PDB file of C-alpha atoms in Angstrom:
ATOM      1  CA  MET A   1     -15.477 108.118-102.055  1.00  0.00           C
ATOM      2  CA  ALA A   2     -13.903 108.116 -98.592  1.00  0.00           C
ATOM      3  CA  SER A   3     -11.871 105.034 -99.470  1.00  0.00           C
ATOM      4  CA  HIS A   4     -10.583 106.719-102.653  1.00  0.00           C
ATOM      5  CA  ILE A   5      -9.572 109.851-100.748  1.00  0.00           C
ATOM      6  CA  ALA A   6      -7.893 107.724 -98.063  1.00  0.00           C
ATOM      7  CA  LYS A   7      -5.910 105.676-100.606  1.00  0.00           C
ATOM      8  CA  ARG A   8      -4.759 108.739-102.530  1.00  0.00           C
ATOM      9  CA  THR A   9      -3.775 110.504 -99.334  1.00  0.00           C
ATOM     10  CA  HIS A  10      -1.953 107.402 -98.087  1.00  0.00           C
ATOM     11  CA  ARG A  11       0.041 107.183-101.337  1.00  0.00           C
ATOM     12  CA  ALA A  12       0.888 110.904-101.156  1.00  0.00           C
ATOM     13  CA  ILE A  13       2.112 110.564 -97.564  1.00  0.00           C
ATOM     14  CA  LEU A  14       4.301 107.582 -98.475  1.00  0.00           C
ATOM     15  CA  PHE A  15       5.741 109.512-101.444  1.00  0.00           C
ATOM     16  CA  CYS A  16       6.516 112.551 -99.282  1.00  0.00           C
ATOM     17  CA  LYS A  17       8.139 110.322 -96.651  1.00  0.00           C
ATOM     18  CA  SER A  18      10.273 108.554 -99.282  1.00  0.00           C
ATOM     19  CA  LYS A  19      11.501 111.922-100.596  1.00  0.00           C
ATOM     20  CA  GLY A  20      12.137 113.418 -97.146  1.00  0.00           C
ATOM     21  CA  LEU A  21       9.530 116.137 -97.691  1.00  0.00           C
ATOM     22  CA  LEU A  22       7.887 115.813 -94.271  1.00  0.00           C
ATOM     23  CA  PRO A  23       9.261 117.450 -91.149  1.00  0.00           C
ATOM     24  CA  GLN A  24      10.980 115.126 -88.695  1.00  0.00           C
ATOM     25  CA  HIS A  25       9.095 116.564 -85.729  1.00  0.00           C
ATOM     26  CA  LYS A  26       5.302 116.035 -85.633  1.00  0.00           C
ATOM     27  CA  PRO A  27       4.445 115.752 -89.355  1.00  0.00           C
ATOM     28  CA  THR A  28       0.869 116.905 -89.825  1.00  0.00           C
ATOM     29  CA  LEU A  29      -1.807 116.456 -92.471  1.00  0.00           C
ATOM     30  CA  VAL A  30      -4.066 119.524 -92.580  1.00  0.00           C
ATOM     31  CA  VAL A  31      -7.501 118.965 -94.121  1.00  0.00           C
ATOM     32  CA  SER A  32      -9.946 121.831 -94.591  1.00  0.00           C
ATOM     33  CA  GLY A  33     -12.941 122.933 -96.616  1.00  0.00           C
ATOM     34  CA  GLY A  34     -15.859 120.710 -97.512  1.00  0.00           C
ATOM     35  CA  VAL A  35     -13.782 117.547 -97.118  1.00  0.00           C
ATOM     36  CA  ALA A  36     -13.010 118.414 -93.511  1.00  0.00           C
ATOM     37  CA  SER A  37     -16.660 119.105 -92.764  1.00  0.00           C
ATOM     38  CA  ASN A  38     -17.483 115.453 -93.456  1.00  0.00           C
ATOM     39  CA  GLU A  39     -16.994 113.474 -90.233  1.00  0.00           C
ATOM     40  CA  TYR A  40     -16.821 110.132 -92.043  1.00  0.00           C
ATOM     41  CA  ILE A  41     -13.983 111.345 -94.295  1.00  0.00           C
ATOM     42  CA  ARG A  42     -12.204 112.799 -91.251  1.00  0.00           C
ATOM     43  CA  GLN A  43     -12.393 109.401 -89.562  1.00  0.00           C
ATOM     44  CA  THR A  44     -11.047 107.569 -92.619  1.00  0.00           C
ATOM     45  CA  LEU A  45      -8.153 110.020 -92.903  1.00  0.00           C
ATOM     46  CA  LYS A  46      -7.481 109.524 -89.191  1.00  0.00           C
ATOM     47  CA  ILE A  47      -7.017 105.801 -89.894  1.00  0.00           C
ATOM     48  CA  VAL A  48      -4.417 106.697 -92.561  1.00  0.00           C
ATOM     49  CA  THR A  49      -2.563 109.232 -90.414  1.00  0.00           C
ATOM     50  CA  ASP A  50      -2.478 106.808 -87.482  1.00  0.00           C
ATOM     51  CA  ALA A  51      -0.998 104.131 -89.762  1.00  0.00           C
ATOM     52  CA  THR A  52       1.642 106.486 -91.181  1.00  0.00           C
ATOM     53  CA  GLY A  53       2.618 108.305 -88.003  1.00  0.00           C
ATOM     54  CA  LEU A  54       1.173 111.692 -88.933  1.00  0.00           C
ATOM     55  CA  HIS A  55      -1.012 114.017 -86.909  1.00  0.00           C
ATOM     56  CA  LEU A  56      -4.370 114.949 -88.493  1.00  0.00           C
ATOM     57  CA  LEU A  57      -5.418 118.575 -88.102  1.00  0.00           C
ATOM     58  CA  CYS A  58      -8.845 119.808 -89.195  1.00  0.00           C
ATOM     59  CA  PRO A  59     -10.387 123.149 -88.339  1.00  0.00           C
ATOM     60  CA  PRO A  60     -13.614 122.949 -86.353  1.00  0.00           C
ATOM     61  CA  SER A  61     -16.458 121.746 -88.612  1.00  0.00           C
ATOM     62  CA  LYS A  62     -18.296 125.046 -88.194  1.00  0.00           C
ATOM     63  CA  PHE A  63     -15.442 126.741 -90.103  1.00  0.00           C
ATOM     64  CA  CYS A  64     -15.415 124.156 -92.897  1.00  0.00           C
ATOM     65  CA  THR A  65     -18.846 124.847 -94.341  1.00  0.00           C
ATOM     66  CA  ASP A  66     -18.268 128.373 -95.640  1.00  0.00           C
ATOM     67  CA  ASN A  67     -15.621 128.613 -98.346  1.00  0.00           C
ATOM     68  CA  GLY A  68     -15.073 132.305 -97.520  1.00  0.00           C
ATOM     69  CA  VAL A  69     -14.073 131.376 -93.976  1.00  0.00           C
ATOM     70  CA  MET A  70     -11.609 128.776 -95.261  1.00  0.00           C
ATOM     71  CA  ILE A  71     -10.104 131.259 -97.702  1.00  0.00           C
ATOM     72  CA  ALA A  72      -9.656 133.725 -94.833  1.00  0.00           C
ATOM     73  CA  TRP A  73      -8.087 131.001 -92.658  1.00  0.00           C
ATOM     74  CA  ASN A  74      -5.690 130.110 -95.483  1.00  0.00           C
ATOM     75  CA  GLY A  75      -4.844 133.812 -95.863  1.00  0.00           C
ATOM     76  CA  ILE A  76      -4.058 134.100 -92.159  1.00  0.00           C
ATOM     77  CA  GLU A  77      -1.808 131.021 -92.331  1.00  0.00           C
ATOM     78  CA  ARG A  78      -0.013 132.413 -95.398  1.00  0.00           C
ATOM     79  CA  LEU A  79       0.399 135.782 -93.672  1.00  0.00           C
ATOM     80  CA  LYS A  80       1.949 134.098 -90.632  1.00  0.00           C
ATOM     81  CA  GLN A  81       4.415 132.332 -92.925  1.00  0.00           C
ATOM     82  CA  GLY A  82       5.298 135.580 -94.734  1.00  0.00           C
ATOM     83  CA  LYS A  83       4.000 134.205 -98.039  1.00  0.00           C
ATOM     84  CA  GLY A  84       3.346 137.641 -99.531  1.00  0.00           C
ATOM     85  CA  ILE A  85      -0.269 138.304 -98.660  1.00  0.00           C
ATOM     86  CA  MET A  86       0.274 141.825 -97.311  1.00  0.00           C
ATOM     87  CA  SER A  87       3.193 144.199 -97.302  1.00  0.00           C
ATOM     88  CA  HIS A  88       1.879 146.262 -94.351  1.00  0.00           C
ATOM     89  CA  CYS A  89       1.136 143.962 -91.422  1.00  0.00           C
ATOM     90  CA  GLU A  90       2.470 145.860 -88.404  1.00  0.00           C
ATOM     91  CA  GLU A  91      -1.047 146.341 -87.017  1.00  0.00           C
ATOM     92  CA  VAL A  92      -2.178 142.741 -87.581  1.00  0.00           C
ATOM     93  CA  THR A  93      -1.877 140.358 -84.648  1.00  0.00           C
ATOM     94  CA  TYR A  94      -2.174 136.597 -84.957  1.00  0.00           C
ATOM     95  CA  GLU A  95      -1.009 133.377 -83.362  1.00  0.00           C
ATOM     96  CA  PRO A  96       0.386 130.579 -85.565  1.00  0.00           C
ATOM     97  CA  LYS A  97      -1.255 127.173 -85.198  1.00  0.00           C
ATOM     98  CA  ALA A  98      -0.757 125.230 -88.433  1.00  0.00           C
ATOM     99  CA  PRO A  99       2.508 125.556 -90.367  1.00  0.00           C
ATOM    100  CA  LEU A 100       2.277 125.491 -94.150  1.00  0.00           C
ATOM    101  CA  GLY A 101       4.086 122.630 -95.844  1.00  0.00           C
ATOM    102  CA  LEU A 102       5.903 122.300 -99.122  1.00  0.00           C
ATOM    103  CA  GLU A 103       3.896 122.331-102.322  1.00  0.00           C
ATOM    104  CA  VAL A 104       4.514 119.167-104.317  1.00  0.00           C
ATOM    105  CA  LYS A 105       3.169 119.120-107.857  1.00  0.00           C
ATOM    106  CA  VAL A 106       2.263 115.912-109.650  1.00  0.00           C
ATOM    107  CA  THR A 107       5.221 115.305-111.913  1.00  0.00           C
ATOM    108  CA  SER A 108       6.821 112.397-113.665  1.00  0.00           C
ATOM    109  CA  GLU A 109       8.844 111.881-110.463  1.00  0.00           C
ATOM    110  CA  VAL A 110       5.639 111.092-108.566  1.00  0.00           C
ATOM    111  CA  LYS A 111       4.360 108.836-111.343  1.00  0.00           C
ATOM    112  CA  ASP A 112       7.729 107.079-111.671  1.00  0.00           C
ATOM    113  CA  ALA A 113       7.785 106.374-107.937  1.00  0.00           C
ATOM    114  CA  ALA A 114       4.822 103.986-108.536  1.00  0.00           C
ATOM    115  CA  ILE A 115       4.227 103.729-104.801  1.00  0.00           C
ATOM    116  CA  LYS A 116       2.162 100.744-103.765  1.00  0.00           C
ATOM    117  CA  ILE A 117       0.233 101.443-100.604  1.00  0.00           C
ATOM    118  CA  PRO A 118       0.220  98.737 -97.967  1.00  0.00           C
ATOM    119  CA  ARG A 119      -3.166  97.396 -97.018  1.00  0.00           C
ATOM    120  CA  ILE A 120      -4.573  98.923 -93.853  1.00  0.00           C
ATOM    121  CA  LYS A 121      -7.375  96.994 -92.257  1.00  0.00           C
ATOM    122  CA  THR A 122      -9.884  99.676 -93.071  1.00  0.00           C
ATOM    123  CA  GLU A 123     -12.722  97.448 -94.235  1.00  0.00           C
ATOM    124  CA  ASP A 124     -13.688  96.488 -90.677  1.00  0.00           C
ATOM    125  CA  LYS A 125     -13.273 100.067 -89.502  1.00  0.00           C
ATOM    126  CA  PHE A 126     -15.294 101.397 -92.477  1.00  0.00           C
ATOM    127  CA  LEU A 127     -18.063  98.873 -91.827  1.00  0.00           C
ATOM    128  CA  THR A 128     -18.120  99.817 -88.151  1.00  0.00           C
ATOM    129  CA  LEU A 129     -18.344 103.506 -89.077  1.00  0.00           C
ATOM    130  CA  CYS A 130     -21.152 102.764 -91.558  1.00  0.00           C
ATOM    131  CA  ARG A 131     -23.099 100.755 -88.996  1.00  0.00           C
ATOM    132  CA  LYS A 132     -22.739 103.531 -86.425  1.00  0.00           C
ATOM    133  CA  LYS A 133     -23.928 106.098 -88.965  1.00  0.00           C
ATOM    134  CA  ILE A 134     -26.908 103.942 -90.017  1.00  0.00           C
ATOM    135  CA  SER A 135     -27.816 103.300 -86.374  1.00  0.00           C
ATOM    136  CA  TYR A 136     -27.627 107.032 -85.661  1.00  0.00           C
ATOM    137  CA  ILE A 137     -29.898 107.816 -88.618  1.00  0.00           C
ATOM    138  CA  LEU A 138     -32.406 105.130 -87.614  1.00  0.00           C
ATOM    139  CA  ILE A 139     -32.444 106.267 -83.998  1.00  0.00           C
ATOM    140  CA  ASN A 140     -32.936 109.899 -84.982  1.00  0.00           C
ATOM    141  CA  ASP A 141     -35.685 109.035 -87.484  1.00  0.00           C
ATOM    142  CA  TYR A 142     -37.430 106.949 -84.848  1.00  0.00           C
ATOM    143  CA  LEU A 143     -37.136 109.565 -82.131  1.00  0.00           C
ATOM    144  CA  PHE A 144     -38.272 112.452 -84.279  1.00  0.00           C
TER     145      PHE A 144
END
């Protein structure tokens, strides 16, 4: 599952780069919700963002387990961008941290691009991550 997410994300990043849809300064992939609460998936996406020159931004895991919290976080980000959440916001204070990007819908343009993703040596990294996870589980089961 993590490999599938990583490959799809990699292809999407390459498409956005080819179309000039990413900002020139510090392009960032923001991952939230249940996906971001999974440390293994975070690590696989980090491999992809490192390979493509993007910064990976995930909220703290404690905020990724409750969908209501993520919806509120998204609302705050949309409010900061003036995306039409509230018309009366004089009394609301906030500090921007994660800019919202462009929304790209899957269209024939994306399909026609037929982007082939280059191979990233993830197998060794995935195996290392799996071994660490298995070792952690075995150690914890043994200790407790």
